[in-house]
mmCIF file of C-alpha atoms in Angstrom:
data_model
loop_
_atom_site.group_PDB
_atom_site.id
_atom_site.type_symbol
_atom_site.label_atom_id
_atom_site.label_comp_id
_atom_site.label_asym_id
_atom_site.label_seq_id
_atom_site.Cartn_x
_atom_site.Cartn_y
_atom_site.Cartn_z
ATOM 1 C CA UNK I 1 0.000 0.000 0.000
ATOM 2 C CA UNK I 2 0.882 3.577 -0.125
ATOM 3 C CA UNK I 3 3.311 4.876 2.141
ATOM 4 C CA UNK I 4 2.926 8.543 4.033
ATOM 5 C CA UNK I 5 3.396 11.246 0.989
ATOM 6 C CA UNK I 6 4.229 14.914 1.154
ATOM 7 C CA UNK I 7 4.113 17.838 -0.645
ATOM 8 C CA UNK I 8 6.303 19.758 -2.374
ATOM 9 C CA UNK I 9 8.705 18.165 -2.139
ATOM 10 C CA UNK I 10 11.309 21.180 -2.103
ATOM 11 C CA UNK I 11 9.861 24.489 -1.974
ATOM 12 C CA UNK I 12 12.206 27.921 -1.573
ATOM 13 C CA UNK I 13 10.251 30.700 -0.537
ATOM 14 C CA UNK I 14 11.533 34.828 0.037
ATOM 15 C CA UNK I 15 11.981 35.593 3.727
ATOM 16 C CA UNK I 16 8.525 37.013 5.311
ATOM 17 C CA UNK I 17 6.236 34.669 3.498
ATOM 18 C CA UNK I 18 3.808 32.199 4.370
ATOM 19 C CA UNK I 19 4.144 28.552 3.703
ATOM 20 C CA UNK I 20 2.311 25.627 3.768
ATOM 21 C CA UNK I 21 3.597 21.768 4.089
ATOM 22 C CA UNK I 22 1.144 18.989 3.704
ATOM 23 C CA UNK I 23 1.755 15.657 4.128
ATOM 24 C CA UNK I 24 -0.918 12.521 3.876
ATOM 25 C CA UNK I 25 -0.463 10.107 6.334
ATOM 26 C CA UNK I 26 -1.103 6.392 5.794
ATOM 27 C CA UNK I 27 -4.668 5.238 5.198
ATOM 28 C CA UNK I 28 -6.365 4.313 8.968
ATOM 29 C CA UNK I 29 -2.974 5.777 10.852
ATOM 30 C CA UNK I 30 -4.559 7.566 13.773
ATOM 31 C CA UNK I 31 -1.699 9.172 15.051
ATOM 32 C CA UNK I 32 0.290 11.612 13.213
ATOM 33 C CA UNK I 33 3.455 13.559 13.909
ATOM 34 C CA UNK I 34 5.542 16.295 12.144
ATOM 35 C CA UNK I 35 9.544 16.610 13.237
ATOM 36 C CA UNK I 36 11.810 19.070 11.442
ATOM 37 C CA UNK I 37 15.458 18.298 10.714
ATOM 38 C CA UNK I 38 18.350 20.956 10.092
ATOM 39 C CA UNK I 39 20.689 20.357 8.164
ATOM 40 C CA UNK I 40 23.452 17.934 9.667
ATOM 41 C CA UNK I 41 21.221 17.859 12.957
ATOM 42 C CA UNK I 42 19.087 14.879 14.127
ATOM 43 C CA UNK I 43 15.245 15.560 13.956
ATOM 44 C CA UNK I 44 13.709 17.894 16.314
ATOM 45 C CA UNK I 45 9.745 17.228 17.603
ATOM 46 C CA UNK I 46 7.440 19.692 16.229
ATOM 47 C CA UNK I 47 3.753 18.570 16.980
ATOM 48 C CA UNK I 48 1.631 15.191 16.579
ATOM 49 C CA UNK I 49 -2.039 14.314 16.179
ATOM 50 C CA UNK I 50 -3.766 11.595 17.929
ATOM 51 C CA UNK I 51 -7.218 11.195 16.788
ATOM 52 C CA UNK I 52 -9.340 13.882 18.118
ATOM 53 C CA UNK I 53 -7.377 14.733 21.144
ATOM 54 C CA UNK I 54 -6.277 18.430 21.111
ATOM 55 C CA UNK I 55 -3.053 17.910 19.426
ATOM 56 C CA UNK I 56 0.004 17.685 21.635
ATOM 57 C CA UNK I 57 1.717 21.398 20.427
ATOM 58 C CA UNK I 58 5.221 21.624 22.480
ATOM 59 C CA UNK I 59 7.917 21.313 19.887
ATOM 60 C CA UNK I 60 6.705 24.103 18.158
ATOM 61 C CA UNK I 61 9.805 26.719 18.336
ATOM 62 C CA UNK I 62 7.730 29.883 17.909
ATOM 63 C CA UNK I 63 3.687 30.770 17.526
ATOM 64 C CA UNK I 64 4.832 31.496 13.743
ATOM 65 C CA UNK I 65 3.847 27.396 13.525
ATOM 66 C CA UNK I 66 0.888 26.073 13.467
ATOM 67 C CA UNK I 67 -0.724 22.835 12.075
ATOM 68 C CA UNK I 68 -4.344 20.959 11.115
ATOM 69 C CA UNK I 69 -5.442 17.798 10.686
ATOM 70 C CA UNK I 70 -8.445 17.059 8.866
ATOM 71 C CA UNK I 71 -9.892 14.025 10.869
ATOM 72 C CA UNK I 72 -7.387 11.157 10.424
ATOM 73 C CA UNK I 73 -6.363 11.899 6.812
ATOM 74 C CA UNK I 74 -4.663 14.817 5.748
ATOM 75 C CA UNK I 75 -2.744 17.605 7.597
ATOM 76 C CA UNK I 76 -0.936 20.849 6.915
ATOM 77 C CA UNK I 77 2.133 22.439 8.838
ATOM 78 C CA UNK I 78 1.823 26.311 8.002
ATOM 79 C CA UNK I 79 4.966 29.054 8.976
ATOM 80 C CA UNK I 80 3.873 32.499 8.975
ATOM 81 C CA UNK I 81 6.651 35.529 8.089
ATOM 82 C CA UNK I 82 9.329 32.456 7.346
ATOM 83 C CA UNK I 83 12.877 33.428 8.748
ATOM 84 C CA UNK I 84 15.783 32.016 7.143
ATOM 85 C CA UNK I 85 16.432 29.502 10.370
ATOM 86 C CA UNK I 86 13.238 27.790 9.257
ATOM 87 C CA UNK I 87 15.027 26.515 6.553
ATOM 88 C CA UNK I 88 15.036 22.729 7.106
ATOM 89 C CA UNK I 89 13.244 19.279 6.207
ATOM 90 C CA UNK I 90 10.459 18.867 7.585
ATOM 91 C CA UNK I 91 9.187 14.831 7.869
ATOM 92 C CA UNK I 92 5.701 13.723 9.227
ATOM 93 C CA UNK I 93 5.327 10.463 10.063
ATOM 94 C CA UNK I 94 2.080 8.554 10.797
ATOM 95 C CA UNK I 95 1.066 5.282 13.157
ATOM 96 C CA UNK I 96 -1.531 3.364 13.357
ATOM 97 C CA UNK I 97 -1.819 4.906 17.226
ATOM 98 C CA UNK I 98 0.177 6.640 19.553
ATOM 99 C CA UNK I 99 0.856 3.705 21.592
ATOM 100 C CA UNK I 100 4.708 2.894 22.632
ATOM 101 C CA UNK I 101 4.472 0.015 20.908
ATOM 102 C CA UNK I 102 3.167 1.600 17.518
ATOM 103 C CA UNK I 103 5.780 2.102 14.788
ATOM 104 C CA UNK I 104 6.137 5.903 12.748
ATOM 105 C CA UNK I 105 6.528 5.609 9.153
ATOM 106 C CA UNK I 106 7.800 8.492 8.121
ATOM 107 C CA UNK I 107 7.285 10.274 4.688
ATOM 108 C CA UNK I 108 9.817 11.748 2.168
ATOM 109 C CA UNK I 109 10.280 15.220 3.510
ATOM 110 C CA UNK I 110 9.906 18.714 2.285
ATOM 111 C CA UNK I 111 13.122 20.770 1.804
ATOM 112 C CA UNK I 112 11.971 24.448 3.070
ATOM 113 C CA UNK I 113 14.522 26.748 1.765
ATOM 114 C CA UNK I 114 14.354 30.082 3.011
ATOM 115 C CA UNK I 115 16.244 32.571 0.849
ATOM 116 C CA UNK P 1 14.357 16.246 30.411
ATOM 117 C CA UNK P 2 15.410 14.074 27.731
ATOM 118 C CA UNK P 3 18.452 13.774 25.619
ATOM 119 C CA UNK P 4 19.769 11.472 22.937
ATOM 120 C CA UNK P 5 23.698 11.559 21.857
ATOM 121 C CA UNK P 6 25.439 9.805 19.059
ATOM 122 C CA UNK P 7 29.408 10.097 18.380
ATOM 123 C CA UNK P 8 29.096 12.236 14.844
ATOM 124 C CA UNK P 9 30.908 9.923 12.336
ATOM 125 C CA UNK P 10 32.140 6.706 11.870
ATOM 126 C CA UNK P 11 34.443 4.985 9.238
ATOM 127 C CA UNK P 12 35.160 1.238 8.529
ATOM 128 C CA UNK P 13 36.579 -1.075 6.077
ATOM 129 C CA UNK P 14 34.204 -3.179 3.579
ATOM 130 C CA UNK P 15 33.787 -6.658 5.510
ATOM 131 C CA UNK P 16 34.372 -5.391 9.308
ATOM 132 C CA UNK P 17 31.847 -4.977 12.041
ATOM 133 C CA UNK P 18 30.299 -1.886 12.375
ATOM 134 C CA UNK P 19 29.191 -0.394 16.069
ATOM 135 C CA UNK P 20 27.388 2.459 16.959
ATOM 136 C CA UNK P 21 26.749 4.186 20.124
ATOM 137 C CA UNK P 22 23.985 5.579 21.406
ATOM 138 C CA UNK P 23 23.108 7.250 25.111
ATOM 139 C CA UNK P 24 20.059 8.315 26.455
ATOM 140 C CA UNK P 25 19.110 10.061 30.345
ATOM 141 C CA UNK P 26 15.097 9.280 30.648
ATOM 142 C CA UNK P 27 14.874 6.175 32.390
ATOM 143 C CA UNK P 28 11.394 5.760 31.402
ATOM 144 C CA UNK P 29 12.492 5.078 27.843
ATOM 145 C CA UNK P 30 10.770 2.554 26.535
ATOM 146 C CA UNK P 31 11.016 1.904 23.081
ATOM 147 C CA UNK P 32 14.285 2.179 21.496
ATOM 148 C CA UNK P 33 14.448 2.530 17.856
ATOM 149 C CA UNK P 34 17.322 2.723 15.073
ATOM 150 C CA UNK P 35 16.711 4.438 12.260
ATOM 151 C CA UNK P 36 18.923 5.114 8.983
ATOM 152 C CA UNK P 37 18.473 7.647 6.121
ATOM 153 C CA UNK P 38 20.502 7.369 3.034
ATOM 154 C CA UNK P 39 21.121 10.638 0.954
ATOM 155 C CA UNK P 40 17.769 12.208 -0.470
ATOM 156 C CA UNK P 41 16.049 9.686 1.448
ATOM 157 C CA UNK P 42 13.227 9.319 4.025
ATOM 158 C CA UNK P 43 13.884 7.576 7.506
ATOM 159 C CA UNK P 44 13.522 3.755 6.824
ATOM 160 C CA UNK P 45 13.243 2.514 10.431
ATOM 161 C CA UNK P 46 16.150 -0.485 11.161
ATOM 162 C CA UNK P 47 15.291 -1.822 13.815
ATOM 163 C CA UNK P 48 13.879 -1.771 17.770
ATOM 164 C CA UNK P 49 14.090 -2.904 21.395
ATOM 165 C CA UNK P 50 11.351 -3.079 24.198
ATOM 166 C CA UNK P 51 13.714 -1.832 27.062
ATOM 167 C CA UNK P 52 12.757 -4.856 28.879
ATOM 168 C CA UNK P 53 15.249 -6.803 26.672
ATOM 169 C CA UNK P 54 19.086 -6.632 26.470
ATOM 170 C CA UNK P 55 19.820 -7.852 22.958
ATOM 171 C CA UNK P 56 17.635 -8.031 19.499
ATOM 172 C CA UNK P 57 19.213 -9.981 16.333
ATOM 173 C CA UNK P 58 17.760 -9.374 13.193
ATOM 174 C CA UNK P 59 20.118 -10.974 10.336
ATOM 175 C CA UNK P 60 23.007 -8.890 10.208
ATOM 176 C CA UNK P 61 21.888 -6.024 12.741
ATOM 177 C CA UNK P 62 22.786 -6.893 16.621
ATOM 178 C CA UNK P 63 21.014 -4.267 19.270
ATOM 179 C CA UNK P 64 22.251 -4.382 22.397
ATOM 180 C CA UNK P 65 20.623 -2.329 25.402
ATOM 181 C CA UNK P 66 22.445 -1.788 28.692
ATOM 182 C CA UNK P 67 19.300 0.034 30.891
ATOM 183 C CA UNK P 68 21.760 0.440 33.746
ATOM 184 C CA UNK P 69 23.995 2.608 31.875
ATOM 185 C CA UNK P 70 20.951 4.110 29.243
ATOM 186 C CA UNK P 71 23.806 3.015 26.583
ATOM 187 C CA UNK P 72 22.224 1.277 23.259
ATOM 188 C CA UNK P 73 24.542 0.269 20.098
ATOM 189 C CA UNK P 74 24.000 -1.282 16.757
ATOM 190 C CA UNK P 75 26.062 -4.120 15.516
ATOM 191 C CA UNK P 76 26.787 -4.743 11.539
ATOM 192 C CA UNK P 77 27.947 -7.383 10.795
ATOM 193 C CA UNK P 78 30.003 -7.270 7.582
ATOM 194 C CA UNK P 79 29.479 -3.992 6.739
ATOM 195 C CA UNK P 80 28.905 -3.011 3.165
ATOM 196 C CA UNK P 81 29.416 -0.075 0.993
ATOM 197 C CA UNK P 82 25.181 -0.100 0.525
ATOM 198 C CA UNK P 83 25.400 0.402 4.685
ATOM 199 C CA UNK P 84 26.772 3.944 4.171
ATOM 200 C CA UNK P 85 24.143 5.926 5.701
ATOM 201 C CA UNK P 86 23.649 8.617 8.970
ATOM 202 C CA UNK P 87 22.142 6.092 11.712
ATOM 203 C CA UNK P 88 20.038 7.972 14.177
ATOM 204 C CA UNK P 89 19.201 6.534 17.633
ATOM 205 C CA UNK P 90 15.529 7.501 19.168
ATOM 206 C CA UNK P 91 13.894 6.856 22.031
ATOM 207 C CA UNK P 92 9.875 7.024 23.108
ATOM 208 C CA UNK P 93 9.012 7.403 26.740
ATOM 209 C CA UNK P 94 5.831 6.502 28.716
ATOM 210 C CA UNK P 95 5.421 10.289 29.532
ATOM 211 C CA UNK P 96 6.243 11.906 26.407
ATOM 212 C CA UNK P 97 3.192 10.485 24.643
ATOM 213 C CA UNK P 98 3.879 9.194 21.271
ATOM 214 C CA UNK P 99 6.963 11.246 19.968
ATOM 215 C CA UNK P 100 10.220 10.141 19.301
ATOM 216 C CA UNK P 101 13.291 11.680 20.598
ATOM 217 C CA UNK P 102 15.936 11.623 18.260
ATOM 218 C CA UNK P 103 20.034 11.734 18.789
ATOM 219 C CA UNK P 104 21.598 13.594 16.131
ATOM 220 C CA UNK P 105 22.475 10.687 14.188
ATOM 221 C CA UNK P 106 26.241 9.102 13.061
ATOM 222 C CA UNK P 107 27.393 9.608 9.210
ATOM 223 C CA UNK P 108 28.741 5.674 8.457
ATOM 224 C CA UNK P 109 31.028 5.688 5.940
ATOM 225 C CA UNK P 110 32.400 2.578 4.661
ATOM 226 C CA UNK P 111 35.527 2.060 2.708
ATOM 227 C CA UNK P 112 35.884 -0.610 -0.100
#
């Protein structure tokens, strides 16, 4: 079956503009998750989505970040006024709960390039 | 609060074991995963251990979890150039809900 997509892929916007990442998780994955990654850095937590539980928000670095999820299916990471330090891939990843014992398939990334 | 380190890099010769280290500090870890991620690549997810184990085999991958010391490594066994990948480490906790906390991952590079 399909794995988690995302979309752009790369995308290099002008400093100061709004952006907006979407990624679609796997088909039935309750829980999903976005994580951003600098470059040469490990990933950092951003947010995650479990079902209809408000969504667990404390990795977001600054209120410039926000994200929805539409239900269980698709969901949208959004920077406002984008800085150049928000340049970074950003990966979701979905499971299929947010169990410890629940697996996170993660997707193929967007390259935010902030110029 | 919680931290994940890696050593940065790695290098080894075609054929020879590979080992990286990994150290956590929250003792309520309870999943312990190894990921890798190959240039232009997604995460493709290695491996795991239930902290209640010490050691995992899975063909040529070896995971071995000391919870005394919060020290996890990953074996290869005859390493190959295909291994050549940045390995992260990442742990999930009981009271961090579901996300993953994630070292900052060690570049193998493997020699022919």
């Amino acid at each position: 079956g399909a794995g988690v997509s995302q979309s752009p892929s790369n995308k290099v916007t002008e400093k100061g503009k709004d952006v907006e990442l979407r990624c679609d998780p796997i088909s039935g994955h309750t829980a999903l998750y976005w994580y951003r990654q600098r470059l040469g850095q490990g990933l950092e937590f951003l947010i995650y989505f479990q079902g209809n539980s408000a969504p667990d928000k404390s990795g977001l670095p600054s209120d410039r970040f926000s994200a929805e999820r539409t239900g269980e299916s698709v969901s949208t990471l959004t920077i406002q006024r984008t800085q150049q330090e928000d340049s970074a891939v950003y990966l979701c990843a979905s499971s299929s709960s947010s169990g410890v014992d629940s697996r996170q398939y993660f997707g193929p990334g967007t390259r935010l390039t902030v110029t | 609060g919680e931290d994940v380190e890696q050593s940065l890099f790695l290098s080894v010769r075609e054929g020879d074991s590979s080992v990286i280290n990994c150290t956590y500090t929250d003792s309520s870890s309870t999943y312990l995963y190894w990921y890798k991620q190959e240039p232009g690549a997604g995460l493709q997810l290695l491996t795991y251990i239930f902290s209640n184990m010490d050691m995992k085999q899975d063909q040529r991958l070896t995971v071995l979890l000391n919870k005394k010391d919060k020290h996890l490594s990953l074996r290869i066994a005859d390493t190959q150039t295909g291994d050549s990948a940045i390995y992260f480490c990442a742990e999930r906790t009981y009271n961090q809900g579901g996300k993953l906390i994630f070292g900052q991952g060690t570049e193998l590079s493997v020699k022919p």
